[in-house]
Amino acid sequence: MWQPTINDSFLSNVIARKIDDIYIEIIKNNTSEDDDIGIMGGKTGELMFLFYYQLWKPKSNTNKKITTLIDLISRRLKTLNNLSYASGFPGIITAFKNLIDNDMLEIEIEEETKTCAKLLEINNVDFFLGSTGVMHYINQFNNENSKMLSKYWCEKILTHAVSKNNSLKWKIKFSINSEEKGYSIGLAHGLPAILIILCNIYLKCKQIEIKNVINKAINGIFEFYDEKNINGYFPTIVDENNKYHYGRKLSWCYGDLACAYSINYAGKILKDEKLMQIANKILFQCAIIKNENNDILDASFCHGSIGIAHIFSRMYNSTKRPIYQNAANYWYKVTLDKALFNNGLAGYKHFHGKEIGFKSEYGLLEGIAGIGLSLISSINQIEPNWDRCLLLS
């Protein structure tokens, strides 16, 4: 049973009111045929929040809005040309399948086998934009087509992996508008995402060949590991000149926290105690980091405080270690403190960089839907199975 990390009644009440504020904002948000319907920044994230809000508060008046969003998304899916996980049908159907599997949604969905087979042909292994995200979508189905495509993807990515000293690594393009390639050591685009997808494939087939690929992928990530580097155990990216670039240590998208979480996940799947010990050593160090320099600028799931809180909440439920509960609660409190904007959504805005600044967002990854979903699981025994869409379960 899921164990919420927050057990202080006053703080629980504050969080409950914030969830209600988010619910009101999403209910008020109008829909149009031009809306982004993707899982990360679009209407699908709002839909997931409403389903879990309804699970938390069964008497809430969510049905009309849920029906409107399902109709919109289903209608738009028929003509949607975007095939990426972040914005296209693989991510949307993954979310729908998640809701169906958790007995929240009753609709018929079909696996797009032919389209997926074509998508797996591309050499881009980016999770959000390439074949890794498509493979995550395929993994949601448990049939012969899924097994066949999983095997094919594993064979395909091996053909363009960088193999060295019993390790495997994969390069990605850093930008749509640039040909520069390098290594991304983060969940959103890089090696930890590939590792988790490989583990999920192994869970289904238990093939020794897949296990060997997993171990080599783990070795590939550890090629960038440096426990003495004050900037972090892992870089965020390594460019084509082999220069290491470091960013925040804590976030869902990049940094030590995301890398260690993926390594711990692999350790659990492989039943490798030594690997889990290494991962937890890194996670312990992450758990004592505070936001003293305000490095975490917003509350978003992607690179903000709620994603950090949620990962620690997952780790607490997996291990029952108080250090993870304390870390989760600290970052949940930071999340409440980030509701600073009178003209924001429930007080929240997402930081889009220095040029754009802060902007209101509704979605799962950068907006209030993701914040609200995690807050629900912080005070309630509803397991956040929606986070499978973000590679966390």
Short mmCIF file of C-alpha atoms in Angstrom, two decimals:
data_model
loop_
_atom_site.label_atom_id
_atom_site.label_comp_id
_atom_site.label_asym_id
_atom_site.label_seq_id
_atom_site.Cartn_x
_atom_site.Cartn_y
_atom_site.Cartn_z
CA MET A 1 0.00 0.00 0.00
CA TRP A 2 1.23 3.48 -0.88
CA GLN A 3 2.45 5.42 2.15
CA PRO A 4 2.10 9.21 1.87
CA THR A 5 5.12 11.04 3.24
CA ILE A 6 3.15 13.89 4.82
CA ASN A 7 1.62 12.96 8.18
CA ASP A 8 1.37 16.43 9.73
CA SER A 9 -2.32 17.42 9.78
CA PHE A 10 -1.72 21.15 9.36
CA LEU A 11 0.57 20.67 6.37
CA SER A 12 -1.83 18.11 4.89
CA ASN A 13 -4.64 20.66 5.05
CA VAL A 14 -2.48 23.30 3.36
CA ILE A 15 -1.62 20.86 0.58
CA ALA A 16 -5.27 19.81 0.22
CA ARG A 17 -6.27 23.45 -0.32
CA LYS A 18 -3.53 23.87 -2.91
CA ILE A 19 -4.76 20.77 -4.78
CA ASP A 20 -8.26 22.27 -4.77
CA ASP A 21 -6.83 25.52 -6.17
CA ILE A 22 -5.20 23.57 -9.00
CA TYR A 23 -8.45 21.73 -9.66
CA ILE A 24 -10.32 25.03 -10.01
CA GLU A 25 -7.74 26.36 -12.47
CA ILE A 26 -7.96 23.25 -14.65
CA ILE A 27 -11.76 23.23 -14.59
CA LYS A 28 -11.77 26.90 -15.66
CA ASN A 29 -9.30 26.31 -18.50
CA ASN A 30 -11.18 26.38 -21.79
CA THR A 31 -10.58 23.90 -24.61
CA SER A 32 -10.25 24.52 -28.33
CA GLU A 33 -9.41 22.50 -31.41
CA ASP A 34 -5.99 24.16 -31.53
CA ASP A 35 -4.93 23.01 -28.07
CA ASP A 36 -1.85 20.89 -27.54
CA ILE A 37 -3.18 17.47 -26.53
CA GLY A 38 0.20 15.88 -25.73
CA ILE A 39 1.03 14.16 -22.48
CA MET A 40 3.79 16.51 -21.33
CA GLY A 41 2.48 19.98 -22.05
CA GLY A 42 -1.05 19.43 -23.28
CA LYS A 43 -4.56 18.39 -22.36
CA THR A 44 -3.67 14.77 -21.59
CA GLY A 45 -1.84 15.89 -18.45
CA GLU A 46 -4.89 17.84 -17.29
CA LEU A 47 -7.07 14.79 -17.93
CA MET A 48 -4.82 12.59 -15.77
CA PHE A 49 -4.99 15.10 -12.94
CA LEU A 50 -8.80 15.17 -13.05
CA PHE A 51 -9.04 11.37 -12.89
CA TYR A 52 -6.80 11.21 -9.83
CA TYR A 53 -8.56 14.18 -8.25
CA GLN A 54 -11.84 12.31 -8.73
CA LEU A 55 -10.29 9.25 -7.09
CA TRP A 56 -9.30 11.44 -4.14
CA LYS A 57 -12.65 13.27 -4.02
CA PRO A 58 -15.30 11.00 -5.57
CA LYS A 59 -18.06 13.57 -5.10
CA SER A 60 -16.22 16.25 -7.08
CA ASN A 61 -17.91 17.57 -10.21
CA THR A 62 -15.26 16.43 -12.70
CA ASN A 63 -17.27 14.27 -15.12
CA LYS A 64 -18.27 17.03 -17.53
CA LYS A 65 -14.71 18.32 -17.92
CA ILE A 66 -13.33 14.77 -18.21
CA THR A 67 -15.80 13.98 -20.98
CA THR A 68 -14.93 17.21 -22.81
CA LEU A 69 -11.21 16.42 -22.67
CA ILE A 70 -11.61 12.79 -23.75
CA ASP A 71 -13.74 13.87 -26.70
CA LEU A 72 -11.23 16.53 -27.73
CA ILE A 73 -8.19 14.27 -27.41
CA SER A 74 -9.86 11.32 -29.16
CA ARG A 75 -11.00 13.54 -32.02
CA ARG A 76 -7.63 15.18 -32.47
CA LEU A 77 -5.75 11.88 -32.30
CA LYS A 78 -7.31 10.84 -35.61
CA THR A 79 -5.42 13.57 -37.48
CA LEU A 80 -2.40 14.07 -35.20
CA ASN A 81 0.84 13.91 -37.19
CA ASN A 82 3.18 14.31 -34.22
CA LEU A 83 4.74 10.92 -33.46
CA SER A 84 6.97 11.87 -30.52
CA TYR A 85 6.34 10.62 -26.99
CA ALA A 86 6.28 14.12 -25.55
CA SER A 87 3.63 15.60 -27.84
CA GLY A 88 2.31 12.82 -30.07
CA PHE A 89 0.21 9.69 -29.94
CA PRO A 90 2.75 7.39 -28.16
CA GLY A 91 2.63 9.51 -25.00
CA ILE A 92 -1.11 10.12 -25.17
CA ILE A 93 -1.96 6.43 -25.59
CA THR A 94 0.49 5.55 -22.80
CA ALA A 95 -1.49 7.85 -20.50
CA PHE A 96 -4.81 6.37 -21.65
CA LYS A 97 -3.50 2.83 -21.12
CA ASN A 98 -2.34 3.81 -17.64
CA LEU A 99 -5.82 5.07 -16.75
CA ILE A 100 -7.41 1.92 -18.20
CA ASP A 101 -5.05 -0.38 -16.31
CA ASN A 102 -5.90 1.43 -13.07
CA ASP A 103 -9.67 1.04 -13.66
CA MET A 104 -10.28 4.75 -14.14
CA LEU A 105 -11.12 4.80 -17.84
CA GLU A 106 -13.18 2.42 -19.96
CA ILE A 107 -12.43 2.83 -23.66
CA GLU A 108 -11.03 0.62 -26.38
CA ILE A 109 -7.55 1.43 -27.63
CA GLU A 110 -5.50 -0.36 -30.25
CA GLU A 111 -1.76 -0.72 -30.56
CA GLU A 112 -0.49 1.05 -33.69
CA THR A 113 1.82 -1.79 -34.67
CA LYS A 114 2.70 -0.75 -38.23
CA THR A 115 3.31 2.88 -37.32
CA CYS A 116 5.44 1.87 -34.33
CA ALA A 117 7.56 -0.48 -36.42
CA LYS A 118 8.39 2.43 -38.73
CA LEU A 119 9.18 4.71 -35.79
CA LEU A 120 11.59 2.17 -34.33
CA GLU A 121 13.59 2.42 -37.55
CA ILE A 122 14.82 5.92 -36.67
CA ASN A 123 18.29 6.15 -35.17
CA ASN A 124 17.32 8.78 -32.61
CA VAL A 125 17.09 7.10 -29.19
CA ASP A 126 15.87 10.24 -27.40
CA PHE A 127 13.03 9.41 -24.95
CA PHE A 128 10.89 12.47 -25.64
CA LEU A 129 11.60 12.73 -29.37
CA GLY A 130 12.85 9.37 -30.61
CA SER A 131 12.48 5.62 -30.56
CA THR A 132 12.95 5.15 -26.80
CA GLY A 133 9.68 6.96 -26.10
CA VAL A 134 7.94 4.85 -28.75
CA MET A 135 9.33 1.73 -27.09
CA HIS A 136 7.92 2.87 -23.75
CA TYR A 137 4.51 3.12 -25.40
CA ILE A 138 4.87 -0.36 -26.91
CA ASN A 139 5.82 -1.74 -23.48
CA GLN A 140 2.36 -0.85 -22.16
CA PHE A 141 0.91 -3.73 -24.18
CA ASN A 142 1.49 -7.36 -23.27
CA ASN A 143 1.05 -9.31 -26.49
CA GLU A 144 3.09 -10.97 -29.20
CA ASN A 145 3.39 -7.77 -31.25
CA SER A 146 4.81 -5.96 -28.24
CA LYS A 147 7.35 -8.73 -27.59
CA MET A 148 8.36 -8.83 -31.24
CA LEU A 149 8.83 -5.05 -31.45
CA SER A 150 10.73 -5.01 -28.15
CA LYS A 151 13.17 -7.57 -29.48
CA TYR A 152 13.52 -5.62 -32.72
CA TRP A 153 14.21 -2.33 -30.89
CA CYS A 154 16.89 -3.94 -28.74
CA GLU A 155 18.59 -5.30 -31.83
CA LYS A 156 18.22 -1.97 -33.64
CA ILE A 157 19.76 0.22 -30.92
CA LEU A 158 22.75 -2.10 -30.65
CA THR A 159 23.64 -1.29 -34.26
CA HIS A 160 24.29 2.38 -33.47
CA ALA A 161 25.54 2.10 -29.89
CA VAL A 162 29.05 3.17 -28.93
CA SER A 163 30.62 0.02 -27.54
CA LYS A 164 33.72 0.21 -25.38
CA ASN A 165 35.18 -1.89 -22.56
CA ASN A 166 32.02 -3.95 -21.98
CA SER A 167 29.85 -0.82 -21.99
CA LEU A 168 27.19 0.63 -24.27
CA LYS A 169 26.30 4.29 -24.78
CA TRP A 170 24.09 6.12 -27.24
CA LYS A 171 24.47 9.62 -28.64
CA ILE A 172 21.59 11.98 -29.38
CA LYS A 173 21.20 15.28 -31.19
CA PHE A 174 21.21 18.11 -28.69
CA SER A 175 18.90 20.27 -30.77
CA ILE A 176 16.43 19.88 -33.60
CA ASN A 177 18.17 22.77 -35.36
CA SER A 178 21.70 21.44 -34.89
CA GLU A 179 23.61 18.38 -36.02
CA GLU A 180 25.77 18.33 -32.89
CA LYS A 181 25.59 15.01 -31.10
CA GLY A 182 26.73 13.86 -27.71
CA TYR A 183 25.68 11.97 -24.62
CA SER A 184 22.67 13.00 -22.56
CA ILE A 185 22.78 11.65 -19.01
CA GLY A 186 19.19 12.37 -18.04
CA LEU A 187 15.72 10.85 -18.04
CA ALA A 188 14.16 13.27 -20.50
CA HIS A 189 16.44 12.46 -23.42
CA GLY A 190 19.29 10.18 -22.50
CA LEU A 191 20.97 7.10 -21.11
CA PRO A 192 18.97 6.65 -17.86
CA ALA A 193 15.73 6.52 -19.88
CA ILE A 194 17.16 3.84 -22.18
CA LEU A 195 18.25 1.87 -19.11
CA ILE A 196 14.77 1.94 -17.59
CA ILE A 197 13.10 0.90 -20.86
CA LEU A 198 15.54 -2.00 -21.20
CA CYS A 199 14.71 -3.07 -17.64
CA ASN A 200 10.99 -2.99 -18.40
CA ILE A 201 11.55 -5.16 -21.47
CA TYR A 202 13.57 -7.60 -19.35
CA LEU A 203 10.72 -7.76 -16.81
CA LYS A 204 8.52 -9.21 -19.55
CA CYS A 205 10.88 -11.58 -21.32
CA LYS A 206 13.63 -12.45 -18.78
CA GLN A 207 16.05 -13.08 -21.65
CA ILE A 208 19.73 -13.29 -20.77
CA GLU A 209 20.61 -11.28 -23.90
CA ILE A 210 18.58 -8.32 -22.62
CA LYS A 211 20.16 -8.64 -19.17
CA ASN A 212 23.59 -8.44 -20.77
CA VAL A 213 22.60 -5.27 -22.63
CA ILE A 214 21.31 -3.78 -19.37
CA ASN A 215 24.59 -4.45 -17.59
CA LYS A 216 26.53 -2.88 -20.43
CA ALA A 217 24.20 0.16 -20.41
CA ILE A 218 24.83 0.54 -16.67
CA ASN A 219 28.58 0.42 -17.33
CA GLY A 220 28.08 3.09 -19.98
CA ILE A 221 26.45 5.45 -17.48
CA PHE A 222 29.19 4.79 -14.92
CA GLU A 223 31.85 5.80 -17.44
CA PHE A 224 30.74 9.38 -16.64
CA TYR A 225 30.66 8.84 -12.86
CA ASP A 226 33.05 10.83 -10.68
CA GLU A 227 32.39 10.75 -6.94
CA LYS A 228 35.01 13.42 -6.28
CA ASN A 229 33.58 16.07 -8.59
CA ILE A 230 31.96 18.87 -6.57
CA ASN A 231 29.66 19.73 -9.48
CA GLY A 232 27.96 16.35 -9.34
CA TYR A 233 28.51 12.62 -9.63
CA PHE A 234 27.27 12.76 -13.23
CA PRO A 235 27.35 15.47 -15.91
CA THR A 236 24.12 16.47 -17.62
CA ILE A 237 25.58 16.21 -21.11
CA VAL A 238 28.90 15.32 -22.71
CA ASP A 239 29.40 17.13 -26.01
CA GLU A 240 31.02 15.91 -29.23
CA ASN A 241 34.39 17.24 -28.02
CA ASN A 242 34.06 15.07 -24.90
CA LYS A 243 33.59 18.13 -22.69
CA TYR A 244 31.54 17.48 -19.55
CA HIS A 245 28.74 19.95 -18.78
CA TYR A 246 27.21 20.02 -15.31
CA GLY A 247 23.87 21.46 -14.21
CA ARG A 248 21.62 20.97 -11.22
CA LYS A 249 22.26 17.90 -9.09
CA LEU A 250 18.55 17.56 -8.38
CA SER A 251 15.74 17.32 -10.93
CA TRP A 252 13.63 14.75 -12.74
CA CYS A 253 15.09 15.55 -16.16
CA TYR A 254 18.84 15.59 -15.40
CA GLY A 255 21.33 15.31 -12.58
CA ASP A 256 22.49 12.92 -9.91
CA LEU A 257 18.99 12.27 -8.55
CA ALA A 258 17.56 11.05 -11.85
CA CYS A 259 20.65 8.99 -12.69
CA ALA A 260 20.78 7.33 -9.28
CA TYR A 261 17.06 6.58 -9.42
CA SER A 262 17.46 4.78 -12.75
CA ILE A 263 20.46 2.82 -11.46
CA ASN A 264 18.55 1.81 -8.33
CA TYR A 265 15.63 0.73 -10.52
CA ALA A 266 17.97 -1.45 -12.58
CA GLY A 267 19.40 -2.90 -9.38
CA LYS A 268 15.92 -3.88 -8.20
CA ILE A 269 15.02 -5.50 -11.53
CA LEU A 270 18.32 -7.41 -11.69
CA LYS A 271 18.27 -8.17 -7.95
CA ASP A 272 21.74 -6.65 -7.72
CA GLU A 273 22.29 -5.54 -4.10
CA LYS A 274 25.70 -3.99 -4.81
CA LEU A 275 24.22 -1.80 -7.55
CA MET A 276 21.41 -0.64 -5.26
CA GLN A 277 23.95 0.19 -2.55
CA ILE A 278 25.88 2.41 -4.97
CA ALA A 279 22.67 4.09 -6.11
CA ASN A 280 21.51 4.69 -2.55
CA LYS A 281 24.87 6.17 -1.61
CA ILE A 282 24.30 8.81 -4.30
CA LEU A 283 20.64 9.23 -3.33
CA PHE A 284 21.61 9.78 0.33
CA GLN A 285 23.83 12.66 -0.75
CA CYS A 286 21.02 14.06 -2.89
CA ALA A 287 18.62 13.83 0.06
CA ILE A 288 20.59 16.26 2.20
CA ILE A 289 20.79 19.00 -0.45
CA LYS A 290 18.70 22.07 0.33
CA ASN A 291 17.56 24.94 -1.86
CA GLU A 292 19.75 27.44 -0.04
CA ASN A 293 20.94 29.18 -3.21
CA ASN A 294 17.50 29.02 -4.85
CA ASP A 295 18.90 26.85 -7.65
CA ILE A 296 15.45 25.32 -8.07
CA LEU A 297 13.50 28.21 -9.56
CA ASP A 298 10.00 26.77 -9.94
CA ALA A 299 7.72 23.96 -8.77
CA SER A 300 7.42 22.03 -12.05
CA PHE A 301 7.96 18.30 -12.41
CA CYS A 302 10.62 18.59 -15.09
CA HIS A 303 13.34 20.56 -13.32
CA GLY A 304 11.46 21.98 -10.36
CA SER A 305 10.72 21.08 -6.76
CA ILE A 306 7.75 18.74 -7.24
CA GLY A 307 9.74 16.31 -9.41
CA ILE A 308 12.42 16.15 -6.72
CA ALA A 309 9.83 15.61 -3.97
CA HIS A 310 8.13 12.89 -5.99
CA ILE A 311 11.30 10.89 -6.63
CA PHE A 312 12.14 10.95 -2.93
CA SER A 313 8.58 9.92 -2.16
CA ARG A 314 9.01 6.94 -4.49
CA MET A 315 12.29 6.06 -2.78
CA TYR A 316 10.68 6.29 0.66
CA ASN A 317 7.92 3.91 -0.38
CA SER A 318 10.48 1.52 -1.83
CA THR A 319 12.85 1.51 1.15
CA LYS A 320 10.93 3.04 4.11
CA ARG A 321 14.09 4.97 4.97
CA PRO A 322 13.30 8.18 6.91
CA ILE A 323 15.98 10.16 5.04
CA TYR A 324 13.88 9.91 1.88
CA GLN A 325 10.66 10.83 3.67
CA ASN A 326 12.34 13.90 5.16
CA ALA A 327 13.74 14.90 1.78
CA ALA A 328 10.36 14.46 0.09
CA ASN A 329 8.62 16.57 2.71
CA TYR A 330 11.24 19.30 2.49
CA TRP A 331 10.70 19.59 -1.27
CA TYR A 332 6.92 19.45 -0.92
CA LYS A 333 7.21 22.46 1.39
CA VAL A 334 9.44 24.19 -1.16
CA THR A 335 6.74 23.48 -3.74
CA LEU A 336 4.16 25.27 -1.62
CA ASP A 337 6.54 28.20 -1.23
CA LYS A 338 6.93 28.44 -5.03
CA ALA A 339 3.29 29.52 -5.43
CA LEU A 340 4.43 33.14 -5.56
CA PHE A 341 2.57 34.64 -8.50
CA ASN A 342 -0.68 36.55 -8.08
CA ASN A 343 -1.29 36.13 -11.82
CA GLY A 344 -0.09 32.52 -11.91
CA LEU A 345 -2.14 29.31 -11.90
CA ALA A 346 -2.85 28.51 -8.25
CA GLY A 347 0.16 30.79 -7.73
CA TYR A 348 2.50 28.83 -10.01
CA LYS A 349 4.53 29.67 -13.09
CA HIS A 350 7.20 27.68 -14.91
CA PHE A 351 10.63 29.16 -15.63
CA HIS A 352 11.38 28.95 -19.38
CA GLY A 353 14.85 30.50 -19.26
CA LYS A 354 16.15 34.04 -19.07
CA GLU A 355 14.75 35.17 -22.42
CA ILE A 356 11.15 34.10 -21.76
CA GLY A 357 11.11 34.10 -17.97
CA PHE A 358 8.20 32.71 -15.98
CA LYS A 359 5.04 31.57 -17.73
CA SER A 360 1.81 29.89 -16.62
CA GLU A 361 1.52 26.24 -17.69
CA TYR A 362 -1.18 23.62 -17.21
CA GLY A 363 0.57 20.42 -18.29
CA LEU A 364 2.07 17.39 -16.61
CA LEU A 365 5.75 18.15 -17.07
CA GLU A 366 5.96 21.91 -16.66
CA GLY A 367 2.58 22.87 -15.26
CA ILE A 368 0.07 22.56 -12.48
CA ALA A 369 -1.25 19.14 -13.54
CA GLY A 370 2.04 17.50 -12.55
CA ILE A 371 2.24 19.53 -9.35
CA GLY A 372 -1.30 18.58 -8.36
CA LEU A 373 -0.86 14.88 -9.15
CA SER A 374 2.17 14.55 -6.91
CA LEU A 375 0.60 16.59 -4.12
CA ILE A 376 -2.35 14.17 -4.07
CA SER A 377 -0.04 11.24 -3.39
CA SER A 378 1.83 13.18 -0.70
CA ILE A 379 -1.22 13.22 1.61
CA ASN A 380 -3.24 10.22 0.44
CA GLN A 381 -2.80 6.45 0.04
CA ILE A 382 -3.58 6.67 -3.67
CA GLU A 383 -0.49 5.24 -5.38
CA PRO A 384 0.72 7.61 -8.13
CA ASN A 385 0.73 5.03 -10.92
CA TRP A 386 0.46 7.91 -13.40
CA ASP A 387 4.22 8.40 -12.94
CA ARG A 388 4.78 5.36 -15.14
CA CYS A 389 4.39 7.89 -17.92
CA LEU A 390 7.53 9.58 -16.57
CA LEU A 391 9.53 6.36 -16.11
CA LEU A 392 9.21 6.33 -12.32
CA SER A 393 7.15 3.15 -11.89
#
